[in-house]
């Protein structure tokens, strides 16, 4: 299998001074999770026995607290959302089965089912409809062999959020089929609305709604590789049997660090919320000021936005120009099969983000001249 455009593009330009191409927040250090004074004692006590395949009870309890409809028995800890999706898809696979995937989306959502032999039916969200949920299009793609509809909310790359009503409506229309709704909620902890701690989740609201979450992007701990699936104990039992064949368990060290992160890391997330909120406002202003050249559906949550370049210049050429002339990295829409768009990371420190926008302005001005 060839490397994805996304990985190739970002890896080749990872030295850019202003990295607006990635999707995360700046990653934190261990001493921001466990105070330095306690660190060596805590680490010294960790043993390397196999962890529980489900994840430790402490961690599952912390994760369950993030959900409205879950307790520890509804949680399976995995190596990121990637493994949660993998074991889910392996468990649900049948000869001739298909999944419906809403695009644009992070490529794992369609590449993983594809390599596992599913027929992947893509349903495109449209810019003209503000990336809203196209209920009729989704339902018309589902049939007796559809095992799941895969949705990302908040979206990557657009940062748009589907409402609970939209998701419940979809669930209602799928009741006659053996089809789940799988919610990839990687960016759920970063709503832009003031005073909202995190977006509500319908994960496990019914046995047909499966949630996938991660400690990665919203906390700045992508290398910790802790994610999870939220579902019924019955469904998780067969996913656990598969997980015993993949990674077996998340290492106790990472499990234990993640317990601390979720228990004591509210300030880390709150600070990240302030950053993405400020940067999303700055980007909206920037797009409005350059409205002859740019347009955008404003993101509502998460760490990314997806402006459209109206000038006709390909977003690959635009990206090359920014990188070459100003040391700024963006991700062209080609990574999502949407040429003309480009993804912008909102997780950079506010001042650095402002400087990067200034450099994009220079490029736009030069294109106008
Ligand atoms: C929407 C979305 N889902 C899943 C992933 C992969 O998540 P993880 O690193 O937790 O495996 C990413 C990573 O960028 C993502 O953006």
Short mmCIF file of C-alpha atoms in Angstrom, two decimals, residues 191-359:
data_model
loop_
_atom_site.label_atom_id
_atom_site.label_comp_id
_atom_site.label_asym_id
_atom_site.label_seq_id
_atom_site.Cartn_x
_atom_site.Cartn_y
_atom_site.Cartn_z
CA UNK A 191 -15.43 23.25 21.67
CA UNK A 192 -15.12 26.98 20.92
CA UNK A 193 -18.17 27.99 22.90
CA UNK A 194 -17.14 29.69 26.17
CA UNK A 195 -18.06 27.78 29.33
CA UNK A 196 -18.58 24.43 27.55
CA UNK A 197 -16.16 21.86 28.98
CA UNK A 198 -16.56 19.39 26.09
CA UNK A 199 -19.10 18.54 23.42
CA UNK A 200 -21.90 16.16 24.44
CA UNK A 201 -21.56 12.63 23.05
CA UNK A 202 -24.20 10.13 21.95
CA UNK A 203 -21.70 7.26 22.23
CA UNK A 204 -23.54 4.23 23.68
CA UNK A 205 -26.81 6.17 23.76
CA UNK A 206 -28.08 3.00 22.06
CA UNK A 207 -26.36 -0.28 21.24
CA UNK A 208 -26.12 0.99 17.66
CA UNK A 209 -24.04 4.08 18.43
CA UNK A 210 -20.35 3.32 19.00
CA UNK A 211 -17.97 6.08 20.12
CA UNK A 212 -14.25 6.37 19.41
CA UNK A 213 -12.12 8.75 21.45
CA UNK A 214 -8.50 9.54 22.15
CA UNK A 215 -6.29 11.32 24.62
CA UNK A 216 -4.10 12.39 21.71
CA UNK A 217 -4.94 15.57 19.87
CA UNK A 218 -6.82 17.65 22.43
CA UNK A 219 -4.27 17.16 25.21
CA UNK A 220 -1.08 17.39 23.16
CA UNK A 221 -0.16 13.75 23.88
CA UNK A 222 -0.38 12.08 20.47
CA UNK A 223 2.62 9.82 21.18
CA UNK A 224 1.00 8.41 24.32
CA UNK A 225 -1.07 6.21 22.00
CA UNK A 226 -4.10 5.92 24.28
CA UNK A 227 -7.53 5.87 22.71
CA UNK A 228 -10.76 3.98 23.34
CA UNK A 229 -14.03 2.58 22.07
CA UNK A 230 -17.34 3.13 23.88
CA UNK A 231 -20.03 0.49 23.39
CA UNK A 232 -22.06 -2.23 25.11
CA UNK A 233 -20.21 -4.86 27.19
CA UNK A 234 -21.43 -7.54 24.73
CA UNK A 235 -19.95 -5.85 21.68
CA UNK A 236 -16.77 -4.94 23.55
CA UNK A 237 -16.31 -8.59 24.57
CA UNK A 238 -15.75 -9.63 20.97
CA UNK A 239 -13.62 -6.55 20.22
CA UNK A 240 -11.48 -7.46 23.27
CA UNK A 241 -10.95 -10.95 21.83
CA UNK A 242 -9.64 -9.30 18.65
CA UNK A 243 -7.54 -6.79 20.54
CA UNK A 244 -5.81 -9.73 22.21
CA UNK A 245 -4.59 -10.53 18.67
CA UNK A 246 -3.43 -7.01 17.76
CA UNK A 247 -1.63 -5.01 20.47
CA UNK A 248 -2.95 -7.19 23.33
CA UNK A 249 -2.91 -4.28 25.80
CA UNK A 250 -1.83 -0.68 26.24
CA UNK A 251 1.41 -0.67 28.30
CA UNK A 252 0.81 -0.04 32.02
CA UNK A 253 3.11 2.97 31.88
CA UNK A 254 0.98 4.77 29.31
CA UNK A 255 -2.23 3.62 30.95
CA UNK A 256 -1.09 5.08 34.27
CA UNK A 257 0.07 8.38 32.73
CA UNK A 258 -3.28 8.69 30.99
CA UNK A 259 -5.14 8.21 34.30
CA UNK A 260 -3.27 11.26 35.63
CA UNK A 261 -3.86 13.20 32.45
CA UNK A 262 -7.62 12.68 32.48
CA UNK A 263 -7.91 13.13 36.25
CA UNK A 264 -5.74 16.23 36.65
CA UNK A 265 -5.37 17.57 33.12
CA UNK A 266 -8.34 19.96 33.03
CA UNK A 267 -6.04 22.98 32.96
CA UNK A 268 -4.14 21.55 30.00
CA UNK A 269 -7.34 21.17 27.99
CA UNK A 270 -8.68 24.55 29.15
CA UNK A 271 -5.49 26.27 27.95
CA UNK A 272 -5.74 24.47 24.61
CA UNK A 273 -9.36 25.61 24.30
CA UNK A 274 -8.27 29.23 24.76
CA UNK A 275 -5.66 28.79 22.02
CA UNK A 276 -7.91 27.19 19.39
CA UNK A 277 -10.75 29.61 20.14
CA UNK A 278 -8.48 32.64 19.67
CA UNK A 279 -6.87 31.22 16.52
CA UNK A 280 -10.20 30.25 14.96
CA UNK A 281 -11.45 33.83 15.48
CA UNK A 282 -8.24 35.22 13.99
CA UNK A 283 -8.59 32.91 10.98
CA UNK A 284 -12.24 33.89 10.45
CA UNK A 285 -11.24 37.56 10.42
CA UNK A 286 -8.38 36.81 8.06
CA UNK A 287 -10.68 34.99 5.62
CA UNK A 288 -13.26 37.81 5.81
CA UNK A 289 -10.55 40.40 5.09
CA UNK A 290 -9.40 38.37 2.06
CA UNK A 291 -12.87 37.43 0.88
CA UNK A 292 -12.07 37.97 -2.78
CA UNK A 293 -9.50 35.18 -2.55
CA UNK A 294 -10.67 32.95 0.30
CA UNK A 295 -13.86 31.55 1.78
CA UNK A 296 -14.52 29.12 4.61
CA UNK A 297 -17.21 27.35 6.60
CA UNK A 298 -16.17 28.53 10.08
CA UNK A 299 -15.10 25.64 12.32
CA UNK A 300 -17.05 25.14 15.57
CA UNK A 301 -14.58 22.95 17.49
CA UNK A 302 -11.27 21.14 17.27
CA UNK A 303 -7.84 22.00 15.99
CA UNK A 304 -8.33 22.44 12.24
CA UNK A 305 -10.13 24.56 9.63
CA UNK A 306 -10.50 24.16 5.87
CA UNK A 307 -10.50 27.41 3.85
CA UNK A 308 -11.09 27.44 0.09
CA UNK A 309 -8.79 29.28 -2.31
CA UNK A 310 -10.98 31.08 -4.83
CA UNK A 311 -8.16 32.21 -7.09
CA UNK A 312 -7.93 29.06 -9.19
CA UNK A 313 -4.30 28.45 -8.10
CA UNK A 314 -3.98 24.79 -7.11
CA UNK A 315 -3.63 24.32 -3.36
CA UNK A 316 -0.50 22.22 -3.97
CA UNK A 317 1.13 25.19 -5.77
CA UNK A 318 -0.12 27.51 -3.02
CA UNK A 319 1.37 25.19 -0.39
CA UNK A 320 4.71 24.96 -2.23
CA UNK A 321 4.86 28.75 -2.51
CA UNK A 322 4.14 29.28 1.19
CA UNK A 323 6.74 26.70 2.18
CA UNK A 324 9.41 27.95 -0.22
CA UNK A 325 8.95 31.70 0.29
CA UNK A 326 7.87 31.91 3.95
CA UNK A 327 8.66 28.64 5.75
CA UNK A 328 4.92 28.08 6.33
CA UNK A 329 3.41 24.61 5.98
CA UNK A 330 -0.26 24.07 5.13
CA UNK A 331 -1.90 20.82 4.00
CA UNK A 332 -3.40 20.96 0.48
CA UNK A 333 -6.97 19.72 0.05
CA UNK A 334 -5.62 16.95 -2.21
CA UNK A 335 -5.02 15.03 1.05
CA UNK A 336 -8.82 14.84 1.26
CA UNK A 337 -9.50 14.64 -2.48
CA UNK A 338 -10.64 18.27 -2.34
CA UNK A 339 -8.23 20.33 -4.44
CA UNK A 340 -8.62 24.08 -3.98
CA UNK A 341 -9.08 23.74 -0.20
CA UNK A 342 -6.27 23.71 2.34
CA UNK A 343 -6.15 22.63 5.97
CA UNK A 344 -4.96 25.04 8.63
CA UNK A 345 -3.90 23.96 12.11
CA UNK A 346 -5.34 26.07 14.93
CA UNK A 347 -3.22 24.51 17.66
CA UNK A 348 -0.14 26.74 17.35
CA UNK A 349 0.58 29.30 20.10
CA UNK A 350 -1.48 32.44 19.38
CA UNK A 351 1.45 34.75 18.54
CA UNK A 352 3.04 32.20 16.24
CA UNK A 353 -0.31 31.65 14.51
CA UNK A 354 -0.68 35.41 13.98
CA UNK A 355 2.81 35.60 12.46
CA UNK A 356 2.02 32.67 10.15
CA UNK A 357 -1.19 34.39 8.98
CA UNK A 358 0.90 37.50 8.25
CA UNK A 359 3.10 35.37 6.00
#
